[in-house]
mmCIF file of C-alpha atoms in Angstrom:
data_model
loop_
_atom_site.group_PDB
_atom_site.id
_atom_site.type_symbol
_atom_site.label_atom_id
_atom_site.label_comp_id
_atom_site.label_asym_id
_atom_site.label_seq_id
_atom_site.Cartn_x
_atom_site.Cartn_y
_atom_site.Cartn_z
ATOM 1 C CA MET A 1 0.000 0.000 0.000
ATOM 2 C CA PRO A 2 1.459 3.417 -0.925
ATOM 3 C CA VAL A 3 2.393 5.749 1.873
ATOM 4 C CA LEU A 4 0.882 9.206 1.656
ATOM 5 C CA PHE A 5 2.566 12.165 3.255
ATOM 6 C CA CYS A 6 0.905 15.352 4.362
ATOM 7 C CA PHE A 7 3.356 18.223 4.282
ATOM 8 C CA CYS A 8 1.241 20.428 6.484
ATOM 9 C CA SER A 9 -0.125 19.958 9.915
ATOM 10 C CA LEU A 10 -2.762 22.060 11.565
ATOM 11 C CA HIS A 11 -0.064 23.738 13.614
ATOM 12 C CA VAL A 12 2.246 24.506 10.699
ATOM 13 C CA GLY A 13 -0.670 25.477 8.488
ATOM 14 C CA TRP A 14 -2.013 27.877 11.082
ATOM 15 C CA GLU A 15 1.376 29.522 11.524
ATOM 16 C CA SER A 16 1.944 30.088 7.815
ATOM 17 C CA LEU A 17 -1.649 31.185 7.294
ATOM 18 C CA HIS A 18 -1.210 33.901 9.903
ATOM 19 C CA SER A 19 2.395 34.797 9.145
ATOM 20 C CA PRO A 20 3.430 38.321 8.125
ATOM 21 C CA GLU A 21 4.738 36.871 4.856
ATOM 22 C CA TYR A 22 1.393 35.348 3.929
ATOM 23 C CA ALA A 23 -0.401 38.534 4.982
ATOM 24 C CA ARG A 24 1.785 40.543 2.569
ATOM 25 C CA LEU A 25 1.024 38.086 -0.223
ATOM 26 C CA VAL A 26 -2.737 38.236 0.351
ATOM 27 C CA VAL A 27 -2.735 42.045 0.479
ATOM 28 C CA TRP A 28 -0.803 42.107 -2.796
ATOM 29 C CA LEU A 29 -3.142 39.635 -4.520
ATOM 30 C CA LYS A 30 -6.205 41.613 -3.444
ATOM 31 C CA ALA A 31 -4.637 44.899 -4.584
ATOM 32 C CA GLU A 32 -3.803 43.376 -7.968
ATOM 33 C CA ARG A 33 -7.376 42.109 -8.372
ATOM 34 C CA GLU A 34 -8.806 45.509 -7.464
ATOM 35 C CA ALA A 35 -6.312 47.346 -9.718
ATOM 36 C CA ARG A 36 -7.697 45.345 -12.627
ATOM 37 C CA GLY A 37 -11.260 46.290 -11.748
ATOM 38 C CA LEU A 38 -12.216 42.694 -11.028
ATOM 39 C CA SER A 39 -14.770 41.732 -8.425
ATOM 40 C CA MET A 40 -14.312 38.587 -6.378
ATOM 41 C CA ARG A 41 -16.997 36.990 -8.535
ATOM 42 C CA ASP A 42 -15.146 37.978 -11.731
ATOM 43 C CA LEU A 43 -11.950 36.356 -10.515
ATOM 44 C CA ALA A 44 -13.840 33.310 -9.258
ATOM 45 C CA GLU A 45 -15.346 32.853 -12.726
ATOM 46 C CA ARG A 46 -11.889 33.002 -14.297
ATOM 47 C CA LEU A 47 -10.653 30.378 -11.850
ATOM 48 C CA GLU A 48 -13.853 28.319 -12.070
ATOM 49 C CA VAL A 49 -14.226 28.308 -8.288
ATOM 50 C CA PRO A 50 -16.960 29.577 -5.957
ATOM 51 C CA HIS A 51 -16.605 33.272 -5.108
ATOM 52 C CA SER A 52 -16.241 32.243 -1.463
ATOM 53 C CA PHE A 53 -12.842 30.772 -2.435
ATOM 54 C CA ILE A 54 -11.650 34.285 -3.289
ATOM 55 C CA GLY A 55 -13.178 35.837 -0.174
ATOM 56 C CA LYS A 56 -11.665 33.243 2.141
ATOM 57 C CA THR A 57 -8.298 33.600 0.438
ATOM 58 C CA GLU A 58 -8.322 37.393 0.712
ATOM 59 C CA GLN A 59 -9.403 37.242 4.359
ATOM 60 C CA ALA A 60 -6.629 34.704 5.069
ATOM 61 C CA GLU A 61 -9.186 32.111 6.126
ATOM 62 C CA ARG A 62 -7.678 29.608 3.699
ATOM 63 C CA ARG A 63 -4.207 29.171 2.312
ATOM 64 C CA LEU A 64 -3.405 28.841 -1.358
ATOM 65 C CA ASP A 65 -1.282 25.874 -2.296
ATOM 66 C CA VAL A 66 1.423 26.418 -4.901
ATOM 67 C CA VAL A 67 -0.689 25.224 -7.838
ATOM 68 C CA GLU A 68 -3.639 27.401 -6.777
ATOM 69 C CA TYR A 69 -1.247 30.338 -6.412
ATOM 70 C CA LEU A 70 0.024 29.855 -9.965
ATOM 71 C CA HIS A 71 -3.531 29.697 -11.345
ATOM 72 C CA TYR A 72 -4.521 32.744 -9.258
ATOM 73 C CA CYS A 73 -1.614 34.748 -10.701
ATOM 74 C CA GLU A 74 -2.379 33.565 -14.220
ATOM 75 C CA ALA A 75 -6.033 34.596 -13.860
ATOM 76 C CA LEU A 76 -4.893 38.058 -12.755
ATOM 77 C CA GLY A 77 -2.203 38.309 -15.430
ATOM 78 C CA ILE A 78 0.562 38.828 -12.873
ATOM 79 C CA SER A 79 3.949 37.252 -12.338
ATOM 80 C CA PRO A 80 4.090 34.611 -9.603
ATOM 81 C CA THR A 81 7.734 35.585 -9.123
ATOM 82 C CA LYS A 82 6.729 39.049 -7.930
ATOM 83 C CA GLY A 83 4.610 37.487 -5.198
ATOM 84 C CA LEU A 84 7.549 35.383 -4.059
ATOM 85 C CA LYS A 85 9.648 38.545 -3.782
ATOM 86 C CA ILE A 86 6.880 40.136 -1.708
ATOM 87 C CA ILE A 87 6.915 37.146 0.635
ATOM 88 C CA LYS A 88 10.650 37.599 1.156
ATOM 89 C CA GLY A 89 10.039 41.236 2.081
#
């Protein structure tokens, strides 16, 4: 039987979800969405997700995984690399 690994625990996930680095990333993503005149519903349609996905992401109630982050950036037409630089500070 294959062994499955979970790379996040509730403790680690909570810390990164509420870290200053993640807060900077979320603020940047929201600002980029707003700068493009997109509502949460508009972005949700582009990503083919419920609009609550965007709201929870922007309120830091859920964390984007790396694949979601790449799709999010693509939907906004922004460079994922810029977000990584923002995380570094």
